[in-house]
Short mmCIF file of C-alpha atoms and ligand atoms in Angstrom, two decimals:
data_model
loop_
_atom_site.label_atom_id
_atom_site.label_comp_id
_atom_site.label_asym_id
_atom_site.label_seq_id
_atom_site.Cartn_x
_atom_site.Cartn_y
_atom_site.Cartn_z
CA MET A 1 314.23 109.16 25.87
CA ALA A 2 315.88 108.88 29.38
CA ALA A 3 314.11 108.46 32.42
CA ILE A 4 313.82 111.82 34.58
CA GLY A 5 313.71 111.57 38.36
CA THR A 6 315.08 112.17 41.63
CA ASN A 7 316.32 108.92 42.42
CA ILE A 8 320.04 109.23 43.75
CA ASN A 9 320.33 105.39 44.33
CA GLN A 10 319.43 104.93 40.53
CA ALA A 11 321.90 107.74 39.27
CA ALA A 12 324.63 106.31 41.51
CA GLU A 13 324.36 102.83 40.56
CA LEU A 14 324.28 103.98 36.82
CA LEU A 15 327.34 105.88 37.30
CA LYS A 16 329.33 103.24 39.03
CA ALA A 17 328.40 100.96 36.10
CA GLY A 18 330.30 103.33 33.73
CA GLY A 19 326.76 104.88 32.76
CA LEU A 20 326.20 108.47 31.79
CA VAL A 21 323.57 110.57 33.80
CA GLY A 22 322.33 114.06 33.48
CA ILE A 23 323.02 115.78 36.71
CA PRO A 24 321.52 119.24 37.73
CA THR A 25 323.96 121.95 39.09
CA GLU A 26 323.40 125.72 40.01
CA THR A 27 325.01 126.71 36.72
CA VAL A 28 323.80 124.37 33.93
CA TYR A 29 322.79 120.69 33.43
CA GLY A 30 326.09 118.25 33.01
CA LEU A 31 326.49 115.10 31.58
CA ALA A 32 328.52 112.96 34.07
CA ALA A 33 330.70 110.03 34.03
CA ASN A 34 333.11 108.41 36.62
CA ALA A 35 336.21 110.29 36.29
CA PHE A 36 338.13 106.78 37.25
CA GLN A 37 336.57 104.80 34.66
CA GLU A 38 338.26 105.48 31.02
CA ASP A 39 335.56 104.02 28.88
CA ALA A 40 333.07 106.04 30.64
CA VAL A 41 335.01 109.38 29.90
CA VAL A 42 335.12 108.39 26.32
CA ASN A 43 331.57 107.66 26.10
CA ILE A 44 330.91 111.30 27.38
CA PHE A 45 333.22 112.62 24.25
CA LYS A 46 331.05 110.37 22.07
CA ALA A 47 327.47 111.29 23.36
CA LYS A 48 328.28 115.20 23.01
CA ASN A 49 330.20 114.82 19.97
CA ARG A 50 332.56 116.73 21.57
CA PRO A 51 336.31 116.81 19.93
CA ALA A 52 338.93 114.85 22.10
CA PHE A 53 341.11 118.07 22.42
CA ASP A 54 338.33 120.00 24.43
CA PRO A 55 339.04 118.96 28.27
CA LEU A 56 336.70 118.23 30.72
CA ILE A 57 335.80 119.49 34.27
CA THR A 58 336.20 117.06 37.18
CA HIS A 59 333.40 117.63 39.88
CA VAL A 60 334.54 116.69 43.49
CA ALA A 61 332.53 116.62 46.67
CA SER A 62 335.01 117.42 49.17
CA MET A 63 338.46 119.47 49.71
CA GLU A 64 340.08 115.94 50.89
CA MET A 65 338.85 114.61 47.18
CA LEU A 66 340.54 117.45 45.44
CA THR A 67 343.78 117.30 47.22
CA THR A 68 344.20 113.48 46.02
CA LEU A 69 343.68 114.94 42.36
CA VAL A 70 346.24 117.89 42.14
CA LEU A 71 349.85 118.47 42.87
CA GLU A 72 349.36 121.49 44.33
CA ILE A 73 347.10 124.43 45.39
CA PRO A 74 348.47 128.00 45.29
CA GLU A 75 347.28 130.12 47.84
CA ASP A 76 345.09 132.55 45.81
CA ALA A 77 343.33 129.33 44.35
CA HIS A 78 343.04 128.30 48.03
CA LYS A 79 341.27 131.61 49.00
CA LEU A 80 338.91 131.67 45.94
CA ILE A 81 337.97 127.89 46.85
CA THR A 82 337.43 128.79 50.50
CA LYS A 83 335.22 131.61 49.69
CA TYR A 84 333.11 130.20 46.63
CA TRP A 85 332.84 126.67 47.11
CA PRO A 86 330.39 124.93 46.76
CA GLY A 87 329.78 127.33 43.98
CA PRO A 88 329.76 128.43 40.04
CA LEU A 89 333.92 128.79 40.30
CA THR A 90 336.17 126.33 38.36
CA VAL A 91 339.84 125.86 39.16
CA VAL A 92 342.45 124.95 36.95
CA LEU A 93 345.38 123.53 38.84
CA PRO A 94 348.30 121.16 38.12
CA LYS A 95 346.74 117.73 37.87
CA SER A 96 347.96 114.57 39.84
CA ALA A 97 348.24 111.13 38.04
CA ARG A 98 344.97 109.89 39.54
CA ILE A 99 343.38 112.20 36.53
CA ASN A 100 343.43 110.61 33.37
CA ASN A 101 344.88 112.31 30.30
CA LEU A 102 341.90 111.74 28.54
CA ILE A 103 339.69 114.07 30.95
CA THR A 104 342.53 116.90 30.20
CA SER A 105 343.15 116.12 26.61
CA GLY A 106 346.73 115.61 27.33
CA LEU A 107 347.04 118.83 29.20
CA ALA A 108 349.22 118.56 32.37
CA SER A 109 346.47 120.75 34.13
CA ALA A 110 342.73 119.81 35.04
CA ALA A 111 339.75 121.84 35.87
CA PHE A 112 337.87 121.20 39.21
CA ARG A 113 334.55 122.31 40.75
CA MET A 114 332.46 121.65 43.72
CA PRO A 115 328.81 122.52 42.65
CA ARG A 116 325.99 124.24 44.78
CA HIS A 117 323.26 122.00 44.52
CA GLU A 118 321.50 119.91 47.12
CA LEU A 119 320.42 116.94 45.10
CA LEU A 120 323.87 116.54 43.24
CA HIS A 121 325.82 116.90 46.65
CA GLN A 122 323.62 114.30 47.96
CA LEU A 123 324.61 112.11 44.99
CA LEU A 124 328.38 112.86 45.14
CA ASN A 125 328.30 112.08 48.79
CA VAL A 126 327.56 108.58 48.13
CA LEU A 127 330.12 107.82 45.27
CA ASP A 128 333.83 107.10 46.03
CA PHE A 129 334.82 108.74 43.00
CA PRO A 130 334.66 112.24 41.32
CA VAL A 131 332.55 112.61 38.21
CA VAL A 132 333.58 114.55 35.03
CA ALA A 133 330.43 116.46 33.69
CA PRO A 134 330.47 118.98 30.59
CA SER A 135 327.46 120.85 29.99
CA ALA A 136 324.81 118.38 28.60
CA ASN A 137 324.54 119.97 25.33
CA PRO A 138 325.72 118.30 21.97
CA PHE A 139 328.97 120.23 21.25
CA GLY A 140 328.72 123.99 20.15
CA TYR A 141 324.95 124.17 21.12
CA VAL A 142 323.30 125.94 24.05
CA SER A 143 323.63 124.60 27.30
CA PRO A 144 320.62 123.12 29.21
CA THR A 145 318.99 124.54 32.40
CA SER A 146 316.39 121.97 33.00
CA ALA A 147 316.07 118.18 32.89
CA ALA A 148 313.56 118.65 29.81
CA HIS A 149 316.35 120.59 27.51
CA VAL A 150 318.74 117.59 28.32
CA ASN A 151 316.20 115.10 27.20
CA GLN A 152 315.51 116.98 24.24
CA GLN A 153 318.96 116.96 23.14
CA LEU A 154 320.92 113.67 24.53
CA GLY A 155 317.75 111.55 25.96
CA ASP A 156 318.59 108.95 23.61
CA LYS A 157 321.95 108.75 24.55
CA ILE A 158 321.56 108.22 28.41
CA ASP A 159 319.65 106.23 30.68
CA TYR A 160 318.91 108.67 33.45
CA ILE A 161 318.42 112.19 34.16
CA LEU A 162 318.65 113.61 37.93
CA ASP A 163 315.65 116.21 38.05
CA GLY A 164 316.91 119.13 40.07
CA GLY A 165 314.80 121.63 38.92
CA GLU A 166 315.57 124.91 36.90
CA CYS A 167 319.45 125.73 37.11
CA LYS A 168 319.34 128.95 39.54
CA ILE A 169 322.23 130.54 37.84
CA GLY A 170 321.57 129.35 34.27
CA LEU A 171 325.20 130.19 33.11
CA GLU A 172 328.14 127.97 33.18
CA SER A 173 330.79 128.21 35.77
CA THR A 174 333.60 130.87 35.77
CA ILE A 175 337.07 129.12 34.84
CA ILE A 176 340.03 130.77 36.40
CA SER A 177 343.54 129.00 35.57
CA PHE A 178 346.28 129.06 38.36
CA ILE A 179 348.80 127.60 35.85
CA THR A 180 350.70 130.39 35.54
CA GLU A 181 351.87 132.94 37.97
CA GLN A 182 349.19 135.31 37.11
CA PRO A 183 345.65 134.00 37.82
CA THR A 184 344.01 134.14 34.60
CA ILE A 185 339.91 133.80 34.06
CA LEU A 186 339.57 131.49 30.82
CA ARG A 187 335.80 131.81 30.85
CA LEU A 188 333.48 134.25 32.09
CA GLY A 189 330.67 132.53 34.12
CA GLY A 190 328.24 132.37 37.16
CA LEU A 191 330.69 133.91 39.40
CA SER A 192 331.39 137.57 38.76
CA VAL A 193 335.07 139.01 37.94
CA GLU A 194 334.24 141.52 40.80
CA ASP A 195 333.59 138.83 43.05
CA ILE A 196 337.05 137.01 42.23
CA GLU A 197 339.20 140.44 42.41
CA ALA A 198 337.34 141.35 45.78
CA GLU A 199 339.43 138.00 47.24
CA ILE A 200 342.60 137.99 45.33
CA GLY A 201 342.98 141.10 43.68
CA LYS A 202 343.48 141.92 39.87
CA VAL A 203 343.31 139.03 37.57
CA ALA A 204 343.70 138.72 33.82
CA VAL A 205 340.98 137.80 31.60
CA ASN A 206 341.76 135.80 28.24
CA THR A 207 338.58 134.51 26.97
CA LEU A 208 339.24 135.17 23.38
CA SER A 209 341.08 131.96 22.12
CA THR A 210 339.56 131.15 18.77
CA SER A 211 340.75 128.05 16.39
CA LYS A 212 343.12 126.41 19.03
CA PRO A 213 341.65 127.19 22.28
CA ASN A 214 344.25 126.84 25.13
CA SER A 215 341.04 126.33 27.35
CA PRO A 216 337.29 126.32 27.56
CA GLY A 217 334.35 126.10 25.43
CA MET A 218 336.01 129.14 24.20
CA PHE A 219 335.87 128.46 20.52
CA SER A 220 334.65 131.85 19.20
CA SER A 221 331.54 130.36 17.92
CA HIS A 222 329.97 128.41 20.85
CA TYR A 223 326.50 128.54 22.31
CA ALA A 224 324.87 128.47 19.06
CA PRO A 225 321.00 128.46 19.01
CA THR A 226 319.71 127.10 15.41
CA LYS A 227 318.84 130.30 14.17
CA PRO A 228 321.14 133.28 13.32
CA VAL A 229 321.72 135.56 16.28
CA VAL A 230 322.53 139.64 15.66
CA LEU A 231 324.13 141.42 18.33
CA GLY A 232 323.69 145.42 18.39
CA GLU A 233 321.39 148.12 19.35
CA ILE A 234 317.80 146.75 18.68
CA GLU A 235 316.39 149.81 17.16
CA ASP A 236 318.90 150.12 14.49
CA LEU A 237 318.76 146.40 13.44
CA LEU A 238 314.94 146.49 13.24
CA GLU A 239 315.65 149.18 10.58
CA GLU A 240 318.46 147.03 8.91
CA ASN A 241 316.61 144.06 9.09
CA ASP A 242 312.99 145.14 8.31
CA PHE A 243 312.33 142.65 5.38
CA ARG A 244 313.11 139.55 7.55
CA LYS A 245 311.15 137.61 10.16
CA ILE A 246 312.65 138.73 13.10
CA GLY A 247 312.67 137.78 16.66
CA ILE A 248 313.94 140.12 19.69
CA LEU A 249 315.46 138.84 22.65
CA SER A 250 315.92 141.96 24.77
CA PHE A 251 317.52 142.71 28.00
CA SER A 252 314.69 144.51 29.95
CA LYS A 253 312.50 146.55 27.25
CA LYS A 254 309.25 144.91 25.84
CA TYR A 255 308.75 144.75 22.09
CA SER A 256 305.07 143.97 21.46
CA ASP A 257 305.14 144.02 17.68
CA TYR A 258 307.43 141.01 17.46
CA PRO A 259 308.02 137.57 19.03
CA ASN A 260 309.80 138.76 21.90
CA PHE A 261 311.72 137.22 24.89
CA VAL A 262 312.52 139.85 27.46
CA LEU A 263 315.40 138.76 29.79
CA SER A 264 314.76 140.64 32.97
CA GLN A 265 311.79 143.34 33.02
CA ARG A 266 313.39 144.51 36.28
CA ALA A 267 316.60 144.95 34.20
CA SER A 268 318.34 142.51 36.86
CA VAL A 269 321.93 140.81 35.34
CA GLU A 270 321.26 137.85 37.68
CA GLU A 271 317.53 137.16 36.62
CA ALA A 272 318.64 137.83 32.68
CA ALA A 273 321.52 135.30 33.35
CA LYS A 274 319.15 132.67 34.60
CA ASN A 275 316.74 133.20 31.79
CA LEU A 276 319.62 133.35 28.64
CA PHE A 277 319.54 129.94 27.58
CA THR A 278 315.72 129.47 27.83
CA GLY A 279 315.27 132.49 26.11
CA LEU A 280 317.76 131.42 22.82
CA ARG A 281 315.64 128.39 22.96
CA TRP A 282 312.50 129.92 22.76
CA PHE A 283 312.96 131.16 19.49
CA GLU A 284 313.09 127.68 18.18
CA ASN A 285 309.43 127.38 18.16
CA GLN A 286 308.77 130.80 16.84
CA ASP A 287 308.13 131.93 13.30
CA VAL A 288 311.19 133.82 13.10
CA GLU A 289 314.31 133.73 10.73
CA MET A 290 316.79 135.80 12.73
CA ILE A 291 316.99 136.85 16.41
CA ILE A 292 318.21 140.01 17.37
CA THR A 293 319.39 140.87 20.94
CA GLU A 294 321.67 143.39 22.73
CA ASN A 295 324.13 143.54 25.03
CA ALA A 296 323.31 143.49 28.95
CA PRO A 297 324.86 146.13 31.08
CA ASP A 298 328.80 145.46 31.26
CA LYS A 299 329.20 144.43 34.72
CA GLY A 300 328.62 141.74 37.26
CA LEU A 301 327.18 138.73 35.43
CA GLY A 302 326.14 141.12 32.56
CA LYS A 303 329.83 140.66 31.36
CA ALA A 304 329.21 136.48 30.93
CA ILE A 305 325.90 137.31 29.27
CA ASN A 306 327.69 139.21 26.72
CA ASP A 307 330.32 136.84 26.25
CA ARG A 308 327.91 134.16 25.40
CA LEU A 309 325.58 136.46 23.18
CA ASN A 310 328.98 137.75 21.27
CA ARG A 311 329.64 133.76 20.42
CA ALA A 312 326.20 133.03 19.48
CA SER A 313 326.37 135.93 17.12
CA ARG A 314 329.61 134.83 15.76
CA SER A 315 328.55 131.49 14.99
CA LYS A 316 326.63 131.52 11.72
O1 TXA B 401 329.10 125.26 35.08
C1 TXA B 401 329.82 124.49 34.41
O2 TXA B 401 331.06 124.30 34.69
C2 TXA B 401 329.10 123.20 33.85
C3 TXA B 401 328.46 122.19 34.82
C4 TXA B 401 327.96 121.24 34.42
O3 TXA B 401 329.56 121.91 35.85
N1 TXA B 401 330.34 122.54 32.87
C5 TXA B 401 330.83 122.69 31.85
O4 TXA B 401 331.50 122.28 31.16
O5 TXA B 401 330.26 124.16 31.32
P1 TXA B 401 331.92 122.29 29.60
O6 TXA B 401 332.75 120.73 29.50
O7 TXA B 401 330.89 122.59 28.85
O8 TXA B 401 333.02 123.29 29.66
C6 TXA B 401 334.08 123.13 30.40
C7 TXA B 401 335.41 124.11 29.62
C8 TXA B 401 335.84 123.28 28.60
O9 TXA B 401 335.32 124.13 27.44
C9 TXA B 401 337.35 123.21 28.87
O10 TXA B 401 338.10 123.76 27.46
C10 TXA B 401 337.37 123.82 29.87
O11 TXA B 401 336.53 124.04 30.69
N2 TXA B 401 338.87 123.28 30.73
C11 TXA B 401 338.86 121.71 31.07
N3 TXA B 401 339.91 121.35 31.47
C12 TXA B 401 340.76 122.47 31.31
C13 TXA B 401 342.35 122.95 31.34
N4 TXA B 401 342.93 121.72 32.09
N5 TXA B 401 342.72 124.28 31.18
C14 TXA B 401 341.87 124.97 30.66
N6 TXA B 401 340.44 124.81 30.33
C15 TXA B 401 339.90 123.78 30.53
MG1 MG B 402 329.76 123.23 27.30
#
């Protein structure tokens, strides 16, 4: 198992030496490596069992660093960055030669974000290199939102996890590409479509790639817990499946007759987003054969929650 703590120096030394470190962010925990060390980047793919064709996000501490890693920053990207960084926003931009092709799976573009997390910020500030960091989960599985989650799943592959507490947002960052004329959201996430459109106007949303993702963790089956998930109207699903051991992941309503995880009793999409992955994990230790669940309201972070539930339900 990895050591868990808040020692920035230890984390920094490990990263400088080419090691892998679990890092907290406001979205989900990441598995970090020095973006400028090829071996370290390769080890990330190995530790996660991640296919080489699924590119990584590079995390930067400053705008100065970003400008050395890209060829240009289109005006709309600049607007969004100015407004929402640090925060749950990842931008895809044309990369400079300083970004290794292994990071981008050979693409001419690369994904960048500046996380909003005090402890991580302190770490990034003492490094003179950016870090690549996918979510710290084995490929295809639910992302971790606490240091303990990381340790459970990848603890035997890494030396250290920087403990920044529970992730405040709980869903991965929103990814938006500026590679074509029309800005296009490739992954719904912690920054809402509404907030993005308030800054730069209407954007395209294309998160549906399946076998050959031009983008994100956007394999149709992703975010899978180990038990089957069925998405629909809970009352209907209960009738259809009454011979099974059922657990219920509900948005706000309580179901006392079943093992039940309520995402937000006060029906807040932000609170539900924060609890979503913990909720999916909770059923692992419950005596249930399947998880039935329902959509959140289709607004704000509710859209990203529904995206993850859809993917989880399509994976089995
Ligand atoms: O919130 C987050 O973004 C977290 C934290 C740790 O920062 N990271 C994260 O990384 O979710 P990961 O690797 O699980 O998902 C990143 C996604 C990948 O699925 C990848 O396909 C997409 O970003 N991506 C990376 N580079 C890209 C590029 N050049 N073009 C399109 N998509 C890209
Ligand atoms: Mg991921």
